[in-house]
Amino acid sequence: MDAWQKIAAWHEQLLGAALAWRANHPEFRFCFRTRDNDEGRLAKGYWFTGNDDYLFFAPFRPNDQNNKTKTVGFVVLFNEAGDPSKCYLEIVFGGARPKGLAKVHEEIVSTLGGFREVSKRHKYQRTYASPDPLVSFQEFLSKDHPRICEIIQAAGQNNVFLVSDDKFQKMFATIEALRSRKSTRPVPQPVRTEKTPCKNLILYGPPGTGKTHWLRAKFADYTDAPEEVDEDTRIQETLAAFGWRSVIAASLADLGRPARVPEIRAHRWVSAKTRERGRLAGSVTSTIWGRLMDHTPESSTTVKAANRRPPAIFSKSENSEWELMPDWKDADPESVDLLRLLGTKSTSTSEAIRRYRTVTFHPSFGYEDFVRGIRPVAVGEDGATQFRVVDGAFKQICDEARRNPGKRYALFIDEINRANIAKVFGELITLIEPDKRAVFDEAGRLTHGMAVQLPGGEDAEVAEPRFGVPPNLDIFGTMNTADRSIALLDVALRRRFEFMEMEPNETLLGSVGKIDLGSLLRQINDRLEFLLDRDHRIGHAYLMNLGSLEDLQRVFRVQIIPLLQEYFFDDFARVATVLSTSATASAFVSRQRVLHRDLFAGPSSEGVPESRDRFVITKAETWTEGDFRAIYSPATSDADSEVRG
């Protein structure tokens, strides 16, 4: 397929996506290429402004006297092969007249945030996270376009920016005629730019091989520094930490006047909270009403709610308009704090945004902890407790990832093999498979993958959206093979994860005095693998960052020898074999012969031995450099490494 054919196919794909959006949003109109040029771009199928380097989708009328084709729009850049390389939102107003129009453009740049100026003629660009045009185009349609329209409407410039229905229909008729002629020929489909595939990965290996260290290093890939956080993400993450009461209070304070419930519901912060909860706009009306009535004073004559909860911060007028009580700031400092955080335009004082969750599995860990369960929750200032349905770590991170499809999220599970996997994941074990990841459209309809209906919900009167695992969520786990062999891991989990072995790495170790720590660890592990198996070796982390013989003595005494005792079920003869420093003895474990006659009067009875061996861990301070070296090089054994006891 030639480069121009790929580009033409992308024009067709974006046109299809735009028309699908228009089917659910009839007020949505946009511009087309209106005339052909010497290169015949319109005949090729380049339906929108652009060339072989870029595509400019214009949902608003050009109003720059020096730039007749571009103003505010969605841009796709193409490489020489005709494949998409980047998508971004572009604002151009170099010669916009009158001056009021330039102010509208400046307000768009300021409000949406994240732009960089690429030209002195007031040309701004903000890059989308995904290079896939269809993914980024959906983000543009669902997030950026509505906010731009609000700014234009607030400025009273709809007649200047918006494309009239008559103009749209005329342009579309021309394009449809060309499309119908092209439809007699096969239309090449573009190769979709591959999105980063979701990752299901389990790190396995003996203890001390750096599995948890690897996970912690991975945290940085899922953390946004304060200066990197865009405005949408900042607001979303801020709202996620607060409940509906605080969001409603902050929104009323932002409005600065009484408002009816529909107006409160339409406020940008309430709308963002609605998206954060995975709800549709129409489904939160009862939630808003409920929170408003719950937090009115007992003395209110306009609200007939039976149950009231502190703080009493809302008041309702006779004409059903809601406002904040005069003392609301003193009564509800939590809502005041939210208002302050949301009102901060700059992210310079914000904390880093962590797009990940961590959890450690254990034998009593279950579905109620991981996905959703009933938990006691303290309510009110009197400390009263109610039982409510509470989302677990997995459900929470899935919801966060679904709300922000342009970013990657991660769930880190330490000791994943220590819980009953079937009980923890339940019916969701299938949903984590890469090809079962759920993709929803703006209306909440499932377009790809699988979804299930979870039990319970936030409001009994509202049907909760179906739950699916989003494709931008990565799942990482660690497994200590000394606890359970990988061969014994739940088969259902094995089929859905990739596995990466973390082995002891002796090359990372240095030396202590004349002791070669790498050789020491290698010899111990070779002996363990011979006597047991490769799952019961010792990781290099135990011997890292040791600065003296005393450090090495302490690590052997409190970590390595107890671990060997666990491996051999307190069979000290085997421990002595692993730590042997000569053909017959170990400087670390002494063998003592215990005689029956020394302990009991008279001869031994039948079945009772005359003697037996007793093994004792020698004192750590007696272990010399020669003793440690003798483990991997017996010829270097010092005289004090002979049999003790």
Short mmCIF file of C-alpha atoms in Angstrom, two decimals, residues 505-512 515-525 540 543 632:
data_model
loop_
_atom_site.label_atom_id
_atom_site.label_comp_id
_atom_site.label_asym_id
_atom_site.label_seq_id
_atom_site.Cartn_x
_atom_site.Cartn_y
_atom_site.Cartn_z
CA ASN A 505 23.21 -12.88 40.15
CA GLU A 506 26.65 -13.41 41.66
CA THR A 507 28.22 -10.82 39.34
CA LEU A 508 26.58 -8.04 41.37
CA LEU A 509 28.55 -8.97 44.46
CA GLY A 510 31.95 -7.68 45.49
CA SER A 511 34.17 -8.89 48.29
CA VAL A 512 34.67 -8.53 52.01
CA ILE A 515 36.17 -13.30 50.72
CA ASP A 516 34.78 -13.44 47.18
CA LEU A 517 31.05 -13.07 47.88
CA GLY A 518 30.09 -14.13 44.35
CA SER A 519 31.99 -17.41 44.65
CA LEU A 520 30.58 -17.95 48.14
CA LEU A 521 26.98 -17.53 46.94
CA ARG A 522 27.55 -19.67 43.84
CA GLN A 523 28.90 -22.58 45.89
CA ILE A 524 26.04 -22.45 48.40
CA ASN A 525 23.45 -22.35 45.61
CA HIS A 540 22.23 -12.10 45.87
CA LEU A 543 25.07 -10.38 50.43
CA TYR A 632 33.98 -22.39 48.11
#
